[in-house]
Short mmCIF file of C-alpha atoms in Angstrom, two decimals:
data_model
loop_
_atom_site.label_atom_id
_atom_site.label_comp_id
_atom_site.label_asym_id
_atom_site.label_seq_id
_atom_site.Cartn_x
_atom_site.Cartn_y
_atom_site.Cartn_z
CA MET E 1 43.16 -76.22 18.92
CA ARG E 2 42.16 -74.85 22.59
CA PRO E 3 41.11 -76.84 25.68
CA LYS E 4 37.73 -77.86 26.00
CA PRO E 5 35.66 -75.01 28.63
CA ALA E 6 35.19 -78.36 31.01
CA ALA E 7 38.77 -79.46 31.34
CA PHE E 8 38.48 -76.06 33.87
CA ASP E 9 35.06 -77.04 35.67
CA PRO E 10 35.61 -77.47 39.43
CA PRO E 11 34.52 -81.00 41.19
CA PRO E 12 31.51 -80.41 43.66
CA ASN E 13 34.13 -79.94 46.56
CA LYS E 14 35.00 -76.84 44.48
CA SER E 15 39.29 -77.07 44.37
CA LEU E 16 40.05 -78.28 40.81
CA SER E 17 43.25 -80.08 41.30
CA VAL E 18 46.43 -78.65 38.92
CA VAL E 19 50.01 -80.00 38.83
CA HIS E 20 53.03 -76.90 39.84
CA ALA E 21 54.59 -77.25 36.56
CA THR E 22 57.72 -74.51 36.54
CA GLY E 23 60.91 -75.71 36.13
CA LEU E 24 59.24 -79.17 34.95
CA GLN E 25 60.85 -80.41 31.88
CA GLU E 26 58.22 -81.63 29.26
CA GLN E 27 58.47 -85.64 30.35
CA GLU E 28 58.78 -84.74 34.11
CA VAL E 29 54.42 -83.16 33.54
CA TRP E 30 53.53 -85.76 31.56
CA GLU E 31 54.73 -88.70 34.38
CA ILE E 32 53.07 -86.89 37.51
CA GLY E 33 49.86 -86.53 34.87
CA LYS E 34 49.85 -90.66 34.69
CA LEU E 35 49.57 -90.23 39.28
CA THR E 36 46.13 -89.09 37.62
CA LEU E 37 44.98 -91.52 35.44
CA GLY E 38 42.51 -94.15 36.29
CA THR E 39 41.05 -97.51 34.68
CA GLN E 40 37.36 -96.51 33.43
CA PRO E 41 37.11 -95.93 29.76
CA GLY E 42 38.42 -92.31 28.26
CA ARG E 43 40.09 -92.15 31.56
CA ASP E 44 43.17 -94.13 31.01
CA LYS E 45 45.07 -92.05 28.78
CA ILE E 46 46.26 -88.55 28.62
CA HIS E 47 45.53 -86.94 25.60
CA GLY E 48 46.52 -83.68 26.34
CA ARG E 49 47.17 -80.93 28.98
CA ALA E 50 46.33 -77.40 29.28
CA ASP E 51 49.03 -74.71 30.85
CA LEU E 52 47.61 -71.88 32.26
CA PRO E 53 49.81 -69.31 34.30
CA VAL E 54 48.78 -67.58 37.38
CA LYS E 55 48.21 -64.69 36.54
CA ALA E 56 45.32 -65.84 33.83
CA LEU E 57 43.57 -67.34 37.08
CA VAL E 58 43.92 -63.88 39.30
CA LYS E 59 42.60 -62.30 36.07
CA ARG E 60 39.23 -64.09 37.51
CA LYS E 61 39.73 -64.13 41.23
CA LEU E 62 40.94 -67.63 41.53
CA ARG E 63 44.13 -68.35 43.98
CA ALA E 64 46.29 -71.10 43.16
CA PHE E 65 47.89 -72.74 46.37
CA LEU E 66 50.48 -75.79 46.83
CA ASP E 67 49.30 -78.59 48.73
CA ASP E 68 51.42 -81.23 47.78
CA ASN E 69 48.53 -83.65 48.63
CA PRO E 70 47.76 -86.48 46.88
CA PHE E 71 50.98 -86.09 45.15
CA LYS E 72 54.25 -83.65 45.32
CA ARG E 73 53.39 -80.37 43.45
CA HIS E 74 49.68 -80.66 43.53
CA THR E 75 47.90 -77.50 43.42
CA SER E 76 44.46 -76.86 44.03
CA VAL E 77 42.48 -73.82 42.40
CA VAL E 78 39.96 -72.08 44.32
CA GLY E 79 38.19 -68.96 44.84
CA TRP E 80 35.41 -70.06 42.25
CA PRO E 81 32.25 -67.97 42.82
CA LYS E 82 29.74 -69.01 45.31
CA PRO E 83 26.06 -66.96 44.76
CA GLU E 84 23.46 -68.29 46.59
CA ASP E 85 21.43 -68.63 43.26
CA ALA E 86 22.15 -72.06 41.65
CA ASP E 87 20.98 -70.40 38.28
CA GLU E 88 24.20 -67.73 38.65
CA ARG E 89 26.20 -69.98 39.99
CA LYS E 90 26.50 -72.69 37.11
CA GLN E 91 26.39 -69.26 34.78
CA GLN E 92 29.33 -67.80 36.25
CA ARG E 93 31.14 -71.35 36.83
CA LYS E 94 30.71 -71.40 32.96
CA GLN E 95 31.82 -68.13 32.08
CA ILE E 96 35.32 -68.73 33.82
CA CYS E 97 35.71 -71.55 32.14
CA LEU E 98 35.08 -70.11 28.85
CA GLU E 99 37.60 -67.89 29.98
CA LEU E 100 40.16 -69.72 30.65
CA SER E 101 39.42 -71.89 27.70
CA LEU E 102 40.16 -69.07 24.78
CA ASP E 103 42.36 -67.43 27.43
CA PRO E 104 45.73 -66.55 24.76
CA ASP E 105 48.24 -67.25 27.95
CA VAL E 106 46.44 -70.72 28.18
CA LYS E 107 48.07 -73.19 25.94
CA LEU E 108 46.93 -76.32 24.82
CA VAL E 109 49.95 -79.22 24.54
CA LEU E 110 49.51 -82.22 22.89
CA PRO E 111 51.99 -85.68 23.39
CA GLU E 112 53.21 -87.03 20.38
CA SER E 113 50.98 -89.93 21.50
CA PRO E 114 48.14 -90.76 24.04
CA VAL E 115 49.87 -91.16 27.43
CA ALA E 116 48.98 -94.30 29.01
CA ARG E 117 50.36 -95.32 32.47
CA SER E 118 53.48 -97.46 32.08
CA GLY E 119 53.92 -101.19 32.61
CA MET V 1 28.55 -70.99 4.71
CA THR V 2 26.85 -67.85 4.60
CA THR V 3 24.01 -68.65 2.65
CA MET V 4 23.74 -71.45 5.14
CA GLU V 5 24.43 -69.21 7.74
CA ALA V 6 21.36 -66.53 6.24
CA THR V 7 18.30 -68.89 6.86
CA PHE V 8 19.86 -69.76 10.20
CA GLU V 9 18.13 -67.64 12.73
CA GLY V 10 15.18 -69.12 14.58
CA MET V 11 15.22 -71.77 11.92
CA PRO V 12 13.79 -75.35 13.75
CA GLY V 13 15.93 -78.37 13.57
CA LEU V 14 14.73 -80.74 10.03
CA ILE V 15 16.82 -83.64 12.07
CA ALA V 16 14.23 -83.06 14.58
CA PRO V 17 10.57 -85.77 14.66
CA ALA V 18 7.90 -83.05 13.14
CA ARG V 19 5.82 -82.01 16.15
CA SER V 20 2.80 -81.04 14.74
CA THR V 21 -0.93 -81.07 15.97
CA ALA V 22 -2.02 -80.68 12.53
CA LEU V 23 -6.05 -81.81 12.00
CA SER V 24 -6.74 -81.02 8.72
CA ASP V 25 -5.46 -83.28 5.30
CA PRO V 26 -3.74 -80.35 4.14
CA ALA V 27 -1.56 -79.89 7.53
CA LYS V 28 -0.73 -84.01 7.79
CA ASN V 29 0.11 -83.87 4.12
CA ILE V 30 2.84 -81.44 5.11
CA ASP V 31 3.83 -83.12 7.95
CA LYS V 32 4.86 -85.84 6.17
CA MET V 33 6.30 -84.43 3.56
CA LEU V 34 9.09 -82.84 6.88
CA GLU V 35 9.05 -86.10 8.01
CA LYS V 36 10.40 -87.19 3.73
CA ILE V 37 12.39 -84.25 4.16
CA ARG V 38 14.09 -85.43 7.63
CA GLU V 39 14.92 -89.03 6.43
CA HIS V 40 16.75 -87.41 3.21
CA LEU V 41 18.69 -85.27 4.59
CA LEU V 42 19.34 -88.00 7.64
CA SER V 43 20.56 -90.03 4.73
CA SER V 44 22.86 -87.43 3.26
CA TYR V 45 26.09 -88.55 4.52
CA ALA V 46 27.99 -85.22 5.46
CA LEU V 47 24.60 -84.45 7.70
CA SER V 48 24.35 -87.87 9.44
CA ASN V 49 27.70 -87.99 10.10
CA ALA V 50 27.66 -85.39 11.77
CA ALA V 51 25.05 -85.87 13.48
CA GLU V 52 25.90 -89.09 14.56
CA GLN V 53 29.06 -87.98 15.33
CA ALA V 54 27.85 -85.89 18.21
CA LEU V 55 25.88 -88.60 19.36
CA THR V 56 28.25 -91.24 19.60
CA GLU V 57 30.63 -88.69 21.44
CA LEU V 58 28.06 -88.29 23.38
CA HIS V 59 27.14 -91.81 24.45
CA GLU V 60 31.06 -92.08 24.79
CA VAL V 61 30.70 -89.30 27.68
CA LEU V 62 27.80 -91.07 29.18
CA ALA V 63 30.39 -94.68 29.61
CA GLU V 64 32.90 -92.06 31.03
CA ALA V 65 31.39 -90.27 33.58
CA SER V 66 28.40 -92.78 34.29
CA ARG V 67 30.28 -93.31 37.79
CA GLU V 68 30.36 -91.37 40.79
CA GLY V 69 34.50 -89.95 41.28
CA TRP V 70 34.51 -90.61 37.33
CA ASP V 71 37.34 -87.76 37.33
CA GLY V 72 38.84 -88.67 40.48
CA TYR V 73 38.15 -85.67 42.12
CA GLY V 74 34.39 -86.53 43.37
CA ALA V 75 32.30 -85.77 40.31
CA ARG V 76 28.94 -86.63 40.26
CA PRO V 77 27.80 -89.26 37.76
CA LEU V 78 25.85 -88.15 34.42
CA ASN V 79 22.60 -87.89 35.28
CA PRO V 80 20.39 -89.45 33.34
CA LEU V 81 17.94 -87.08 32.25
CA SER V 82 20.58 -84.81 31.29
CA TYR V 83 21.68 -87.00 28.70
CA GLU V 84 18.19 -87.36 27.72
CA PHE V 85 17.56 -83.59 27.30
CA ALA V 86 21.24 -83.59 25.70
CA ILE V 87 20.20 -86.19 23.19
CA SER V 88 16.72 -83.74 22.82
CA PHE V 89 19.11 -80.94 22.61
CA LEU V 90 21.17 -82.96 19.65
CA ASN V 91 18.09 -83.62 17.34
CA ALA V 92 16.20 -80.32 17.51
CA LEU V 93 19.70 -78.38 16.10
CA PRO V 94 19.11 -76.38 13.17
CA THR V 95 20.01 -78.63 10.02
CA ASN V 96 22.30 -76.25 9.24
CA ALA V 97 24.14 -75.82 12.77
CA PRO V 98 27.63 -76.72 13.11
CA PHE V 99 27.38 -80.22 15.95
CA PRO V 100 29.23 -79.43 19.08
CA GLU V 101 32.15 -80.83 21.15
CA VAL V 102 30.86 -82.60 24.11
CA SER V 103 31.80 -83.56 27.45
CA ALA V 104 30.80 -83.79 31.05
CA ASP V 105 30.36 -81.89 33.49
CA THR V 106 31.56 -82.54 37.15
CA ASP V 107 27.99 -82.03 38.58
CA GLY V 108 26.48 -84.49 36.42
CA GLU V 109 25.45 -82.42 32.95
CA VAL V 110 26.22 -82.67 29.78
CA SER V 111 28.06 -79.65 28.33
CA PHE V 112 27.98 -79.09 24.48
CA ASP V 113 31.08 -76.76 23.18
CA TRP V 114 31.59 -74.68 19.98
CA ILE V 115 34.71 -73.50 19.52
CA PHE V 116 35.30 -71.11 16.48
CA GLY V 117 38.13 -69.15 16.68
CA GLU V 118 40.14 -66.39 19.21
CA ARG V 119 37.95 -65.32 21.46
CA LYS V 120 34.44 -66.68 19.62
CA ALA V 121 33.15 -70.04 21.20
CA LEU V 122 29.85 -71.23 22.70
CA THR V 123 29.32 -73.37 25.87
CA VAL V 124 25.83 -74.64 26.47
CA SER V 125 24.99 -77.00 29.89
CA ILE V 126 22.14 -79.44 29.79
CA GLY V 127 21.11 -80.10 33.17
CA PRO V 128 18.10 -82.75 34.20
CA THR V 129 15.47 -80.45 34.35
CA GLY V 130 15.80 -79.47 30.62
CA ARG V 131 17.93 -75.95 32.47
CA CYS V 132 20.56 -74.51 29.91
CA THR V 133 23.20 -72.31 31.27
CA PHE V 134 25.70 -70.61 28.45
CA ALA V 135 28.23 -68.94 28.03
CA TRP V 136 29.77 -67.27 24.99
CA MET V 137 32.41 -64.69 23.98
CA LEU V 138 32.54 -62.88 20.63
CA GLY V 139 35.69 -60.73 20.55
CA GLN V 140 35.50 -58.50 24.09
CA SER V 141 31.95 -59.11 24.62
CA THR V 142 30.92 -61.61 26.73
CA HIS V 143 27.37 -63.13 27.74
CA ARG V 144 25.81 -65.51 30.01
CA GLY V 145 22.93 -66.26 31.13
CA THR V 146 20.33 -69.30 31.76
CA ASP V 147 17.19 -71.05 29.88
CA TRP V 148 15.43 -74.11 29.43
CA ILE V 149 14.66 -77.01 27.03
CA ASP V 150 11.15 -77.22 25.49
CA ASP V 151 9.94 -78.67 22.17
CA GLU V 152 13.13 -76.48 20.65
CA ILE V 153 16.20 -75.26 21.78
CA PRO V 154 16.23 -71.82 23.25
CA ALA V 155 16.10 -68.69 20.72
CA SER V 156 18.76 -67.46 23.19
CA ILE V 157 21.70 -70.06 22.43
CA ILE V 158 20.05 -69.98 18.36
CA PHE V 159 20.56 -66.10 18.32
CA ALA V 160 24.31 -66.87 20.27
CA LEU V 161 25.40 -69.58 17.81
CA GLY V 162 23.81 -67.61 14.92
CA GLN V 163 26.34 -64.76 15.79
CA LEU V 164 29.25 -66.75 15.96
CA LEU V 165 28.22 -67.92 12.34
CA ARG V 166 27.68 -64.94 11.20
CA ASP V 167 31.12 -63.27 12.15
CA THR V 168 32.94 -66.44 11.12
CA ALA V 169 31.62 -66.51 7.93
CA ALA V 170 32.42 -62.75 7.56
CA LYS V 171 35.68 -63.62 8.50
CA ALA V 172 36.06 -65.82 5.96
CA ALA V 173 34.20 -63.65 3.36
CA ASN V 174 37.41 -60.59 3.62
#
């Protein structure tokens, strides 16, 4: 199984939110993940995560910087291509998301059971 | 898998209702026959199950991504027109094509993904104008493009899916 390409699709502000997970235990990573949960259907549980090394981003000319905002270890992935032509822009983004999804260095990690907000 | 794939390229979807401007009686009879075949195919458990699963997933994605900021980071809600074109896309898929995984893009488009294995996948985004933005990878080759869904799925996407299926079938046969 591979992470879906859409998992890497940056929001309209072109800054993809990720967590700097280096040095963390498995459980600590899932705990941080809980901070991103919502209440609407489909956003209230974590079914998996993609672990990607910075080199996978650098290879696509993307940059990751730790900003600790809105939570500690929050990291933004920026540098998404911005050609003027909208079709070209979307194409380039699709290609990068697909490449990240299939990159052998990017791992899909599934929890034993879906992770939900505790209490 | 190989026999399925052999008739794949250029074949219109049999699940899609017949689109015809036929006027003569023989042509109308052919349309009726096609409609019967379509109904028969849809009644087949395996086929209807796969098609229904994709449509159910699409509906779930719509429910999940129907609000502004559904991803927690300002994503646009899934555009109803993208949703409609996505349904047309699924209905027009060739009968022997596998159904995709469904997600929402943060710009409100619907994303369909076919992941066949390592470095072998196709992803297509369907926009509110029927624009299909796609990227696909087969081994060391990566391709991308833009096309529009009309009555049928763009030939460029059918071609990509055909290439990926052919490669998958060939590797399975070896």
